[in-house]
Coordinates of C-alpha atoms in Angstrom, one line a residue:
Chain D
M537 CA 11.3 36.7 -23.6
I538 CA 11.9 37.1 -19.9
S539 CA 11.6 33.4 -18.4
R540 CA 9.1 32.7 -15.6
R541 CA 12.1 31.7 -13.5
H542 CA 14.1 35.0 -14.1
F543 CA 10.8 36.9 -13.4
L544 CA 10.4 35.2 -10.0
S545 CA 13.9 35.7 -9.2
I546 CA 13.4 39.4 -9.6
A547 CA 9.8 39.4 -8.2
A548 CA 10.4 37.4 -4.9
P549 CA 12.4 40.0 -3.1
A550 CA 10.0 42.8 -3.8
L551 CA 7.2 40.5 -2.4
A552 CA 9.2 39.7 0.7
L553 CA 9.2 43.4 1.6
S554 CA 5.6 43.8 2.3
G555 CA 5.1 42.6 5.8
Y556 CA 4.0 38.8 5.8
P557 CA 3.7 38.2 2.1
V558 CA 2.6 35.3 0.2
H559 CA 4.6 34.7 -2.8
G560 CA 3.1 35.9 -6.0
F561 CA 1.0 33.8 -8.6
T562 CA 2.1 34.8 -11.9
K563 CA 0.3 34.0 -15.1
E564 CA 2.3 35.7 -17.7
P565 CA 2.2 33.7 -20.9
I566 CA 4.8 31.2 -21.3
E567 CA 5.5 28.4 -23.8
G568 CA 5.8 26.0 -21.2
R569 CA 6.8 22.2 -21.8
I570 CA 5.5 19.1 -20.0
I571 CA 7.5 15.9 -20.1
V572 CA 5.8 12.8 -18.3
I573 CA 7.9 9.9 -17.4
M574 CA 5.8 7.0 -16.8
L575 CA 7.3 4.6 -14.3
Q576 CA 5.5 1.4 -15.2
G577 CA 5.0 -1.4 -12.7
G578 CA 4.7 0.7 -9.5
M579 CA 7.8 2.6 -8.2
D580 CA 8.7 1.9 -4.7
G581 CA 8.6 5.4 -3.3
L582 CA 10.0 4.4 0.2
L583 CA 13.1 3.0 -1.5
A584 CA 13.5 6.1 -3.8
I585 CA 12.9 8.7 -1.2
P586 CA 13.0 7.0 2.2
P587 CA 11.7 9.0 5.2
V588 CA 14.8 8.5 7.3
G589 CA 13.4 10.5 10.1
D590 CA 10.5 8.2 10.6
D591 CA 11.8 5.5 13.1
N592 CA 9.1 3.2 11.7
L593 CA 10.6 3.0 8.5
F594 CA 13.4 0.8 10.0
K595 CA 11.0 -1.3 12.0
Q596 CA 8.8 -1.9 8.8
R597 CA 11.7 -2.5 6.4
K598 CA 14.5 -4.8 7.6
A599 CA 16.5 -4.6 4.5
L600 CA 15.0 -2.5 1.8
V601 CA 16.7 0.9 2.7
A602 CA 19.6 2.1 1.1
S603 CA 22.8 2.0 3.4
N604 CA 23.8 5.6 2.3
P605 CA 20.9 7.8 1.4
L606 CA 21.7 11.3 0.9
K607 CA 20.0 13.4 3.6
L608 CA 17.6 16.0 2.1
N609 CA 16.2 17.2 5.6
P610 CA 15.4 15.7 9.1
L611 CA 12.7 13.7 7.7
F612 CA 13.6 12.6 4.2
G613 CA 16.6 11.3 2.3
I614 CA 17.0 10.4 -1.3
H615 CA 18.6 7.0 -2.8
P616 CA 22.2 7.6 -3.8
N617 CA 21.8 6.6 -7.3
F618 CA 19.7 9.9 -7.8
R619 CA 22.8 12.0 -8.0
N620 CA 21.9 14.3 -10.9
F621 CA 18.4 14.7 -9.5
S622 CA 20.0 15.7 -6.1
K623 CA 22.1 18.2 -7.8
M624 CA 18.8 19.6 -9.1
L625 CA 17.4 19.6 -5.9
K626 CA 20.3 21.6 -4.6
S627 CA 19.9 24.2 -7.2
N628 CA 16.2 24.5 -6.8
E629 CA 15.3 22.8 -10.1
A630 CA 13.5 19.9 -8.6
S631 CA 11.1 18.9 -6.0
I632 CA 9.4 15.8 -4.5
V633 CA 5.9 15.1 -3.7
H634 CA 5.7 12.0 -1.1
A635 CA 2.6 9.9 0.1
T636 CA 0.8 10.6 -3.1
S637 CA -1.2 8.5 -5.5
F638 CA -3.6 8.6 -8.3
P639 CA -7.0 7.9 -6.8
Y640 CA -6.7 4.1 -7.2
T641 CA -6.4 1.4 -4.6
G642 CA -7.1 -1.7 -6.7
R643 CA -3.5 -2.9 -7.1
S644 CA -4.1 -4.0 -10.8
H645 CA -1.4 -2.8 -13.2
F646 CA -3.7 -2.4 -16.2
E647 CA -6.4 -0.5 -14.2
G648 CA -3.8 1.6 -12.2
Q649 CA -2.0 2.7 -15.5
N650 CA -5.3 3.6 -17.0
V651 CA -6.3 5.9 -14.0
A652 CA -2.8 7.2 -14.2
Q653 CA -3.2 8.2 -17.8
S654 CA -6.9 9.0 -17.8
G655 CA -7.0 11.1 -14.8
S656 CA -10.4 9.7 -13.9
K657 CA -11.3 8.0 -10.8
L658 CA -12.8 4.9 -12.5
P659 CA -10.5 2.9 -14.7
F660 CA -11.5 2.5 -18.4
S661 CA -14.4 5.3 -17.9
T662 CA -13.0 7.4 -20.6
N663 CA -10.9 7.1 -23.8
T664 CA -8.9 10.2 -23.7
G665 CA -6.0 11.1 -21.3
W666 CA -5.6 14.1 -18.9
L667 CA -2.7 15.5 -20.7
G668 CA -4.3 15.1 -24.1
R669 CA -7.4 17.0 -22.7
A670 CA -5.4 19.6 -21.3
M671 CA -3.6 20.2 -24.5
D672 CA -6.9 20.5 -26.3
F673 CA -8.3 23.0 -23.9
A674 CA -4.8 24.9 -24.0
K675 CA -5.1 24.7 -28.0
I676 CA -1.7 23.0 -28.3
T677 CA -2.9 20.0 -29.9
G678 CA -0.6 18.3 -32.5
K679 CA 2.6 19.1 -30.8
A680 CA 3.2 16.1 -28.6
L681 CA 5.8 13.5 -28.6
S682 CA 5.1 10.1 -27.2
L683 CA 8.4 8.6 -28.2
D684 CA 8.3 5.4 -26.2
A685 CA 5.1 3.6 -26.6
P686 CA 4.5 0.9 -24.0
L687 CA 4.6 -2.3 -26.3
L688 CA 1.9 -4.0 -24.4
I689 CA -0.8 -1.7 -25.3
R690 CA 0.5 0.0 -28.3
G691 CA -2.2 0.3 -31.0
A692 CA -4.9 -0.5 -28.2
P693 CA -7.8 2.1 -28.3
E694 CA -7.0 3.5 -24.7
F695 CA -3.4 4.4 -26.2
D696 CA -5.0 7.1 -27.8
N697 CA -5.0 8.5 -24.3
F698 CA -1.3 9.7 -24.6
Y699 CA -2.2 11.8 -27.6
P700 CA -4.1 14.8 -28.1
A701 CA -7.9 13.8 -28.1
S702 CA -8.3 15.0 -31.6
I703 CA -6.0 12.4 -33.1
E704 CA -8.1 9.5 -33.5
K705 CA -8.4 6.3 -35.7
T706 CA -4.7 6.2 -36.0
R707 CA -3.2 3.4 -38.0
S708 CA -0.2 3.2 -35.5
P709 CA -0.1 5.9 -32.8
Q710 CA 3.6 6.4 -33.2
T711 CA 3.7 6.7 -36.9
A712 CA 0.5 8.8 -37.2
L713 CA 1.8 11.1 -34.6
I714 CA 5.1 11.6 -36.2
D715 CA 3.4 12.1 -39.5
L716 CA 1.2 14.8 -37.9
I717 CA 4.3 16.6 -36.3
K718 CA 6.0 16.5 -39.6
E719 CA 2.9 17.9 -41.3
T720 CA 2.8 20.8 -38.9
H721 CA 6.5 21.6 -38.9
D722 CA 9.1 22.4 -41.6
G723 CA 12.8 23.2 -41.8
D724 CA 15.2 21.8 -39.3
V725 CA 12.3 20.5 -37.0
M726 CA 10.7 18.5 -39.9
I727 CA 14.3 17.0 -40.7
A728 CA 14.9 16.0 -37.0
I729 CA 11.4 14.5 -36.7
D730 CA 11.9 12.6 -39.9
K731 CA 15.2 11.2 -38.7
L732 CA 13.4 10.5 -35.4
S733 CA 10.8 8.6 -37.4
R734 CA 13.2 6.8 -39.5
G735 CA 15.2 5.8 -36.6
S736 CA 12.2 4.6 -34.5
M737 CA 10.6 2.7 -37.3
S738 CA 13.2 0.5 -38.6
G739 CA 15.4 -2.5 -37.9
P740 CA 17.6 -2.6 -34.9
S741 CA 17.2 1.2 -34.4
R742 CA 13.9 0.3 -33.0
L743 CA 15.5 -0.9 -29.9
R744 CA 17.5 2.2 -29.8
A745 CA 14.7 4.3 -30.2
R746 CA 12.8 2.8 -27.0
D747 CA 15.8 3.2 -24.8
P748 CA 14.8 5.8 -22.3
L749 CA 18.1 7.7 -22.3
S750 CA 18.1 8.0 -25.9
L751 CA 14.4 9.2 -26.1
A752 CA 15.1 11.6 -23.5
T753 CA 17.8 13.1 -25.5
K754 CA 15.7 13.1 -28.7
A755 CA 12.7 14.5 -27.0
G756 CA 14.7 17.4 -25.4
E757 CA 16.3 18.3 -28.7
S758 CA 13.1 18.4 -30.5
M759 CA 11.4 20.3 -27.6
R760 CA 14.0 23.0 -27.5
E761 CA 13.2 24.2 -31.0
L762 CA 11.1 27.2 -31.2
N763 CA 8.2 25.5 -32.6
G764 CA 9.0 22.4 -31.3
P765 CA 6.6 19.9 -29.4
R766 CA 5.5 21.1 -25.9
V767 CA 4.7 17.6 -24.6
A768 CA 6.5 14.5 -24.5
V769 CA 5.7 11.3 -22.7
L770 CA 8.6 8.8 -22.0
T771 CA 8.3 5.2 -20.4
I772 CA 10.5 3.4 -18.0
P773 CA 9.1 -0.1 -17.4
E774 CA 10.0 -2.9 -15.1
F775 CA 9.4 -1.3 -11.7
D776 CA 7.3 -4.3 -10.7
D777 CA 9.9 -5.9 -8.4
H778 CA 8.1 -8.7 -6.5
S779 CA 11.5 -10.2 -5.7
S780 CA 15.0 -9.1 -5.4
I781 CA 14.1 -5.4 -5.5
G782 CA 17.5 -4.2 -4.2
S783 CA 18.4 -1.6 -1.6
T784 CA 21.7 0.1 -2.1
T785 CA 22.3 -1.9 -5.3
G786 CA 19.9 -4.0 -7.2
H787 CA 17.1 -3.8 -9.8
H788 CA 15.2 -0.9 -8.5
P789 CA 18.5 1.1 -7.8
E790 CA 19.3 0.4 -11.3
L791 CA 16.2 1.9 -12.6
F792 CA 16.9 5.0 -10.2
T793 CA 20.0 5.5 -12.0
L794 CA 18.3 5.2 -15.4
L795 CA 15.7 7.6 -14.3
D796 CA 18.2 9.8 -12.8
N797 CA 20.2 10.0 -16.2
V798 CA 16.9 10.6 -18.0
F799 CA 16.4 13.6 -16.2
Y800 CA 19.9 14.7 -16.8
N801 CA 19.8 14.0 -20.5
L802 CA 16.4 16.0 -20.8
K803 CA 18.0 18.9 -19.1
I804 CA 21.2 18.9 -21.2
A805 CA 19.3 18.5 -24.5
L806 CA 16.6 20.9 -23.8
K807 CA 19.2 23.7 -23.2
E808 CA 17.6 27.1 -22.3
Q809 CA 14.1 25.5 -22.8
W810 CA 14.7 23.6 -19.5
D811 CA 13.8 27.0 -18.0
N812 CA 10.2 26.6 -19.2
T813 CA 9.9 23.0 -18.7
I814 CA 8.4 20.8 -16.0
V815 CA 9.3 17.0 -16.1
L816 CA 7.2 14.8 -13.9
T817 CA 7.1 11.1 -13.1
T818 CA 4.0 9.1 -12.9
T819 CA 3.5 5.7 -11.5
E820 CA 0.3 3.6 -11.4
F821 CA 0.8 2.9 -7.5
G822 CA 3.4 2.5 -4.8
R823 CA 4.4 -0.9 -3.2
T824 CA 3.9 -2.4 0.1
V825 CA 5.7 -0.9 3.1
Q826 CA 7.2 -4.2 4.2
E827 CA 9.2 -6.5 2.1
N828 CA 7.8 -9.9 1.2
G829 CA 9.5 -13.3 1.5
S830 CA 11.5 -12.9 -1.8
A831 CA 13.0 -9.5 -0.8
G832 CA 10.7 -7.6 -3.0
T833 CA 7.5 -5.6 -2.3
D834 CA 4.0 -6.0 -3.8
H835 CA 1.4 -3.8 -5.3
G836 CA 0.6 -1.0 -2.8
Y837 CA -1.0 2.5 -2.6
G838 CA 1.1 5.6 -1.8
S839 CA 4.3 6.3 -3.7
V840 CA 6.4 9.3 -4.7
G841 CA 6.4 11.9 -7.7
L842 CA 9.6 13.5 -8.8
L843 CA 9.5 16.7 -10.6
A844 CA 12.2 18.8 -12.2
G845 CA 12.6 21.6 -14.5
G846 CA 13.2 25.3 -14.6
L847 CA 9.6 26.2 -13.9
I848 CA 10.3 25.2 -10.3
N849 CA 11.3 28.1 -8.2
K850 CA 12.2 26.5 -4.7
S851 CA 12.9 22.9 -4.2
S852 CA 11.1 21.2 -1.4
V853 CA 9.4 17.9 -0.5
V854 CA 5.7 18.3 -0.3
A855 CA 3.9 15.9 1.9
N856 CA 1.5 15.4 4.5
W857 CA 3.4 12.6 6.1
P858 CA 0.9 9.9 7.3
G859 CA 3.5 7.9 9.2
L860 CA 4.6 4.3 8.8
A861 CA 3.4 2.8 12.0
S862 CA 1.0 -0.1 11.3
K863 CA -2.0 1.7 12.3
D864 CA -1.2 4.6 9.9
L865 CA -1.0 2.4 6.8
Y866 CA -3.6 1.8 4.3
E867 CA -5.0 -1.5 4.9
K868 CA -2.4 -2.0 7.5
R869 CA 0.1 -2.5 4.6
D870 CA 0.5 0.4 2.2
L871 CA 1.8 3.8 2.6
F872 CA -1.2 6.0 2.7
A873 CA -1.6 8.6 0.0
T874 CA -2.4 11.9 1.4
I875 CA -2.1 13.8 -1.9
D876 CA -4.2 13.1 -5.0
Y877 CA -1.5 13.0 -7.5
R878 CA -3.9 14.6 -9.9
S879 CA -3.1 18.0 -8.0
V880 CA 0.3 17.8 -8.8
C881 CA -0.6 17.2 -12.6
S882 CA -3.2 20.1 -12.5
A883 CA -0.3 22.3 -11.1
C884 CA 2.1 21.1 -13.9
I885 CA -0.8 22.1 -16.4
E886 CA -1.2 25.3 -14.7
A887 CA 2.5 26.3 -14.6
A888 CA 3.2 25.1 -18.2
F889 CA 0.0 25.8 -20.1
G890 CA -1.3 28.8 -18.1
L891 CA -4.7 27.3 -17.5
D892 CA -6.7 28.2 -14.3
H893 CA -6.9 25.5 -11.6
D894 CA -10.4 25.7 -11.3
F895 CA -10.8 25.2 -15.1
I896 CA -8.6 22.3 -15.1
I897 CA -10.1 20.5 -12.2
E898 CA -13.5 20.9 -13.7
K899 CA -12.8 20.3 -17.3
V900 CA -9.6 18.1 -17.5
F901 CA -10.4 16.0 -14.5
E902 CA -14.1 16.7 -13.9
D903 CA -13.6 16.5 -10.1
K904 CA -14.0 19.8 -8.5
K905 CA -12.5 18.4 -5.1
I906 CA -8.8 18.3 -6.2
A907 CA -6.8 20.4 -4.2
R908 CA -4.3 23.2 -5.5
V909 CA -0.8 22.4 -4.9
Y910 CA 0.7 25.0 -7.4
E911 CA 2.1 27.3 -4.7
H912 CA 3.7 24.2 -2.9
I913 CA 5.6 23.3 -6.2
F914 CA 6.0 26.3 -8.3
G915 CA 5.5 29.2 -5.8
Chain J
M1456 CA -9.5 62.6 45.1
T1457 CA -10.5 59.2 46.1
K1458 CA -13.1 58.9 43.6
I1459 CA -10.8 60.2 40.7
K1460 CA -8.1 57.6 41.9
L1461 CA -10.8 55.0 41.8
K1462 CA -11.7 55.9 38.4
I1463 CA -8.2 55.9 37.1
I1464 CA -7.5 52.5 38.5
L1465 CA -10.7 51.1 37.1
F1466 CA -9.7 52.6 33.7
V1467 CA -6.3 51.1 33.9
I1468 CA -7.8 47.8 34.9
L1469 CA -10.3 48.0 32.1
M1470 CA -7.6 49.1 29.5
V1471 CA -5.2 46.2 30.6
F1472 CA -8.1 43.7 30.8
G1473 CA -9.6 45.0 27.4
T1474 CA -6.2 44.7 25.7
Q1475 CA -5.9 41.2 27.2
V1476 CA -9.3 40.1 25.6
Q1477 CA -8.4 41.8 22.4
A1478 CA -5.2 39.8 22.5
E1479 CA -6.7 36.6 23.3
K1480 CA -9.2 37.3 20.5
N1481 CA -6.4 37.8 18.1
V1482 CA -4.6 34.6 19.2
L1483 CA -7.8 32.7 18.9
C1484 CA -8.3 34.0 15.4
I1485 CA -4.8 32.7 14.5
Q1486 CA -5.6 29.4 16.1
K1487 CA -9.0 29.0 14.6
F1488 CA -7.4 29.6 11.0
L1489 CA -4.5 27.1 11.7
T1490 CA -6.8 24.4 12.7
K1491 CA -8.2 24.4 9.1
T1492 CA -4.4 23.7 7.9
V1493 CA -2.0 21.0 8.7
F1494 CA 0.0 23.2 11.0
N1495 CA -1.3 22.2 14.6
P1496 CA -1.6 25.0 17.0
G1497 CA -2.8 23.0 19.8
P1498 CA -6.3 23.7 21.5
S1499 CA -8.1 26.8 20.4
D1500 CA -8.2 28.5 23.8
G1501 CA -6.7 31.9 23.0
A1502 CA -3.7 31.4 24.9
W1503 CA -0.4 31.9 23.0
G1504 CA 1.5 28.8 23.7
K1505 CA 4.5 27.2 22.1
K1506 CA 2.5 25.0 19.6
T1507 CA 0.7 28.1 18.4
E1508 CA 3.9 30.1 17.9
T1509 CA 5.6 27.2 16.0
A1510 CA 2.5 26.6 13.8
I1511 CA 2.0 30.1 12.7
N1512 CA 5.9 30.5 12.0
Q1513 CA 5.9 27.3 10.1
L1514 CA 3.0 28.5 7.9
M1515 CA 4.3 31.7 7.2
S1516 CA 7.8 30.4 6.7
Q1517 CA 6.4 28.0 4.2
A1518 CA 4.5 30.7 2.4
N1519 CA 7.7 32.8 2.1
N1520 CA 9.7 30.0 0.5
F1521 CA 11.2 29.0 3.9
E1522 CA 12.4 32.5 5.0
S1523 CA 12.7 32.1 8.8
Q1524 CA 10.1 34.1 10.6
N1525 CA 10.1 35.4 14.2
I1526 CA 6.4 35.8 14.9
K1527 CA 5.7 36.4 18.6
K1528 CA 2.4 37.2 20.7
S1529 CA 2.9 40.8 20.1
D1530 CA 2.6 40.2 16.2
A1531 CA -0.9 38.5 17.0
E1532 CA -2.9 41.3 15.9
K1533 CA -1.0 42.0 12.5
I1534 CA -1.1 38.3 11.7
C1535 CA -4.9 38.1 12.4
K1536 CA -5.4 40.8 10.2
T1537 CA -3.4 39.1 7.4
L1538 CA -5.1 35.9 7.9
S1539 CA -8.6 37.7 7.8
G1540 CA -7.7 39.8 4.8
S1541 CA -7.1 39.2 1.1
Q1542 CA -4.3 36.9 1.7
G1543 CA -6.2 34.5 3.9
S1544 CA -7.4 32.2 1.3
K1545 CA -3.9 31.8 -0.3
L1546 CA -2.5 31.0 3.0
H1547 CA -5.4 28.7 3.8
E1548 CA -4.5 26.9 0.4
I1549 CA -0.9 27.0 1.2
G1550 CA -1.7 25.5 4.7
Q1551 CA -3.2 22.3 3.3
F1552 CA 0.0 20.6 2.4
K1553 CA 3.5 20.7 4.3
R1554 CA 6.5 21.6 2.4
F1555 CA 9.8 20.3 3.7
P1556 CA 12.8 22.5 2.6
I1557 CA 15.9 20.9 1.0
A1558 CA 18.9 21.1 3.1
I1559 CA 21.5 19.0 1.6
T1560 CA 24.9 19.4 3.6
E1561 CA 26.6 16.3 2.2
D1562 CA 28.7 16.8 -0.9
I1563 CA 27.1 15.2 -3.8
G1564 CA 30.4 15.0 -5.5
E1565 CA 31.3 15.0 -9.0
I1566 CA 29.4 12.2 -10.7
K1567 CA 32.0 10.0 -12.0
S1568 CA 31.9 7.1 -14.3
L1569 CA 33.9 3.9 -13.6
T1570 CA 35.0 3.8 -17.1
D1571 CA 38.3 4.6 -18.2
F1572 CA 37.4 7.0 -21.2
D1573 CA 38.5 10.5 -21.4
F1574 CA 38.3 12.2 -24.6
T1575 CA 39.4 15.5 -23.3
N1576 CA 42.8 17.0 -24.2
I1577 CA 43.7 14.2 -26.6
T1578 CA 46.3 15.6 -28.7
I1579 CA 46.3 13.7 -32.1
S1580 CA 48.7 15.9 -34.1
T1581 CA 49.5 19.4 -33.6
N1582 CA 48.5 22.0 -36.2
V1583 CA 46.0 19.8 -37.7
T1584 CA 42.4 21.0 -38.0
Y1585 CA 39.5 18.9 -39.3
K1586 CA 35.8 19.9 -39.0
R1587 CA 34.7 16.4 -38.6
C1588 CA 36.0 12.7 -38.1
A1589 CA 34.5 9.7 -37.1
F1590 CA 35.6 7.6 -34.1
D1591 CA 34.9 4.1 -33.0
I1592 CA 36.0 2.1 -30.0
I1593 CA 36.0 -1.4 -30.9
H1594 CA 36.3 -4.4 -28.4
S1595 CA 38.8 -7.1 -29.2
E1596 CA 35.9 -9.4 -29.8
G1597 CA 34.6 -7.2 -32.4
W1598 CA 31.6 -5.4 -31.0
R1599 CA 31.6 -1.8 -31.1
R1600 CA 31.6 0.0 -27.6
A1601 CA 31.2 3.5 -28.8
K1602 CA 31.0 5.5 -32.0
G1603 CA 30.6 9.0 -32.8
K1604 CA 32.0 12.2 -34.3
V1605 CA 34.7 14.5 -33.2
G1606 CA 36.5 17.4 -34.8
I1607 CA 40.2 18.1 -34.4
K1608 CA 41.1 21.7 -33.6
N1609 CA 44.7 22.4 -33.6
G1610 CA 45.4 18.7 -33.0
T1611 CA 42.9 18.4 -30.2
L1612 CA 39.8 16.3 -30.1
V1613 CA 36.6 18.1 -29.8
F1614 CA 33.4 16.4 -29.5
K1615 CA 30.6 16.9 -31.9
N1616 CA 28.4 14.1 -30.7
H1617 CA 28.7 10.5 -30.0
E1618 CA 26.8 7.5 -29.2
W1619 CA 27.7 4.7 -26.6
Y1620 CA 26.9 1.2 -27.2
A1621 CA 26.9 -1.7 -24.8
G1622 CA 27.2 -5.2 -26.1
L1623 CA 24.7 -8.2 -25.3
A1624 CA 24.4 -9.1 -21.8
S1625 CA 24.4 -12.6 -22.5
S1626 CA 27.9 -12.3 -23.7
G1627 CA 29.2 -13.3 -20.3
R1628 CA 30.9 -10.0 -19.7
E1629 CA 28.4 -8.2 -17.4
H1630 CA 31.3 -7.1 -15.2
L1631 CA 32.2 -4.9 -18.3
L1632 CA 28.6 -4.1 -19.2
N1633 CA 27.9 -3.0 -15.8
E1634 CA 30.1 -0.1 -16.1
E1635 CA 29.2 0.6 -19.6
A1636 CA 28.1 4.3 -20.0
N1637 CA 25.6 4.5 -17.2
L1638 CA 23.7 1.5 -18.4
K1639 CA 23.1 -1.5 -16.2
L1640 CA 22.5 -4.6 -18.3
T1641 CA 21.4 -7.9 -16.9
N1642 CA 20.1 -11.0 -18.3
T1643 CA 16.6 -10.2 -17.1
G1644 CA 16.7 -6.4 -17.0
V1645 CA 16.9 -3.9 -19.7
H1646 CA 17.9 -6.2 -22.5
G1647 CA 19.5 -6.5 -25.9
I1648 CA 21.9 -4.2 -27.7
L1649 CA 21.3 -1.1 -25.6
P1650 CA 23.0 2.1 -26.4
H1651 CA 23.6 5.2 -24.4
V1652 CA 23.2 8.0 -26.7
S1653 CA 24.5 11.0 -24.9
Y1654 CA 24.0 14.5 -26.2
V1655 CA 27.3 16.4 -26.1
A1656 CA 27.4 19.9 -27.6
E1657 CA 30.3 20.8 -29.6
G1658 CA 33.3 21.5 -27.4
E1659 CA 31.6 20.2 -24.4
V1660 CA 32.5 17.1 -22.3
D1661 CA 30.1 14.4 -21.6
K1662 CA 28.9 14.1 -18.1
P1663 CA 29.4 11.8 -16.4
V1664 CA 32.7 12.2 -18.1
Q1665 CA 33.8 9.2 -20.1
Y1666 CA 37.6 8.7 -19.6
I1667 CA 39.9 7.4 -22.2
T1668 CA 43.6 8.1 -22.2
L1669 CA 45.1 8.1 -25.6
G1670 CA 47.5 11.0 -25.8
K1671 CA 51.2 10.0 -26.4
N1672 CA 50.4 6.4 -26.9
Y1673 CA 48.3 7.2 -30.1
I1674 CA 49.6 5.4 -33.1
K1675 CA 49.5 7.5 -36.0
A1676 CA 48.5 5.5 -39.0
T1677 CA 50.7 5.2 -42.0
K1678 CA 48.9 2.3 -43.6
P1679 CA 46.7 1.7 -45.3
S1680 CA 46.8 4.8 -47.6
Y1681 CA 43.4 5.9 -47.0
F1682 CA 44.2 7.0 -43.7
E1683 CA 45.8 10.3 -43.7
E1684 CA 49.1 10.0 -42.1
G1685 CA 49.6 11.7 -38.8
V1686 CA 45.7 12.1 -38.2
E1687 CA 43.8 9.1 -38.8
G1688 CA 44.7 5.8 -37.1
S1689 CA 44.2 3.6 -34.1
N1690 CA 45.2 3.0 -30.7
N1691 CA 44.9 0.0 -28.5
Y1692 CA 44.4 0.1 -25.0
T1693 CA 43.7 -2.3 -22.3
D1694 CA 41.2 -1.7 -19.3
R1695 CA 41.6 -2.9 -16.0
Y1696 CA 39.8 -6.1 -16.8
G1697 CA 42.4 -7.0 -19.2
S1698 CA 40.2 -6.4 -22.2
T1699 CA 41.8 -4.7 -25.1
Y1700 CA 39.9 -2.1 -27.1
T1701 CA 40.8 -0.1 -30.2
F1702 CA 40.2 3.6 -30.6
Q1703 CA 40.1 4.7 -34.2
L1704 CA 39.7 7.6 -36.1
S1705 CA 38.5 7.5 -39.8
F1706 CA 37.0 9.6 -42.5
C1707 CA 38.3 13.0 -41.5
S1708 CA 37.0 15.9 -43.6

């Protein structure tokens, strides 16, 4: 089967020949994969992707800028710990969306994470998740892996948000899901899932199964199978650095390295399925522009989304940059979010599942005002 | 004669003026379109200025995956037609958000691990081939840093797959653990016994490369008897912090 990436590589030159063309929007059916990496605690988007071309960055932040960010373009740089991701950017396999957030400004982890998972404007207003709903509409329920359940909410009703909405009343989301997947697969996939099940449920291996790097590898290996899962959710916790967040080195940069290697492990493990995959990060909110008195940053609003996968055709940073002058900040303290991150989620659903944008925003997000950024990320 | 001349002059004036009016109309059409996007054309006055030219070139470049554009005032009519035609709505959509192209000029460089492990080109014993052996790297204090499976093809190690383990952060050896297989462990960070499970396809090398140099220092086992002589055995090496590790192969089949 011709991959979408290959298709676009053939199609693009032809389109460029016709005056002032707009690159085509393709909807050829693909067995796309979506992997969501939840960055829990609120990732500091300005530390990850510093707008080095904005002079106010250095006025607002005295110490919390890496000393040697890799320059992406005149406005943006990237923290040096994202080396694998930078290579993906260079090879047009990754993109960045900056000054973005889910529509939540309340600065509560619980509410913010709920909004990020449900896709609703109001926290706790629904008991299903945007990805699960999208899977239902795309009729690919039952093929999801949520390999790393956040411990704090495991077993709670809202945790069903991670799974296809049709999976309810689970005795344990993780075991039930794995059981379901085992039921719907056979052969090598079933064996792999069984191993995964045993590995994640027993003794010391339990720790191992929740390690994001291991999970990335396991998820990729499972998802590259012909009839393997098409969705996976991974979690990297501990982004809530109110103190000693780090700059060039430190805790946040260490998490960047971890995230960077998760991207890499996914790519390696997915093999040729990488071409049909989009990996996106989510985080409940960004962090304050200025550091606090403990060399950390507090709960904020706008942050950044990192995307990678073969479904991307041309790398870029997508941003309506709001600026970092005090007057430009949300409530004079946070990076303003000028892109509703649900637009990014919609674009990923459109690219991987083939659903129409208008359908997605109406049925999955129930908000017809969500803008389409498919062309900006996948065009 | 005079009348004819006058008519010609009037005609020329009208033509020029009419063309100019039309040109201004086209520029205005572009400007009005751009004001509904994030590309600022300046005031919508029908005059082709620097701002208008920059804005329309930026939009069209973004719509064409950053192919450079050279749209001038003389293209205004064509552009206006494009914006008013079937591609208008898509261009409007594209114009709602800015894309900044990636232009990395610095060398990202080879991603290197600080560890000293390199399993490539380790010759165990010439002319020996085993489909599968187990390998372990054991710290002198007993905890296992790595384990996995290798094959031996004509005496050279070939990865099957491997898993990297790091010890407890509380062991007081953070300086080692910090370098351990891409994982940072701290007393308060990502805790406990954390492995780095890295997928390495057969015959491939892990990236970042884990370096270990055994080669000629490899001690071929002669005892105990369940190690096959010349293939299975162990090798001690010392890292730069003075810690000694043992690399061993076993269970070849």
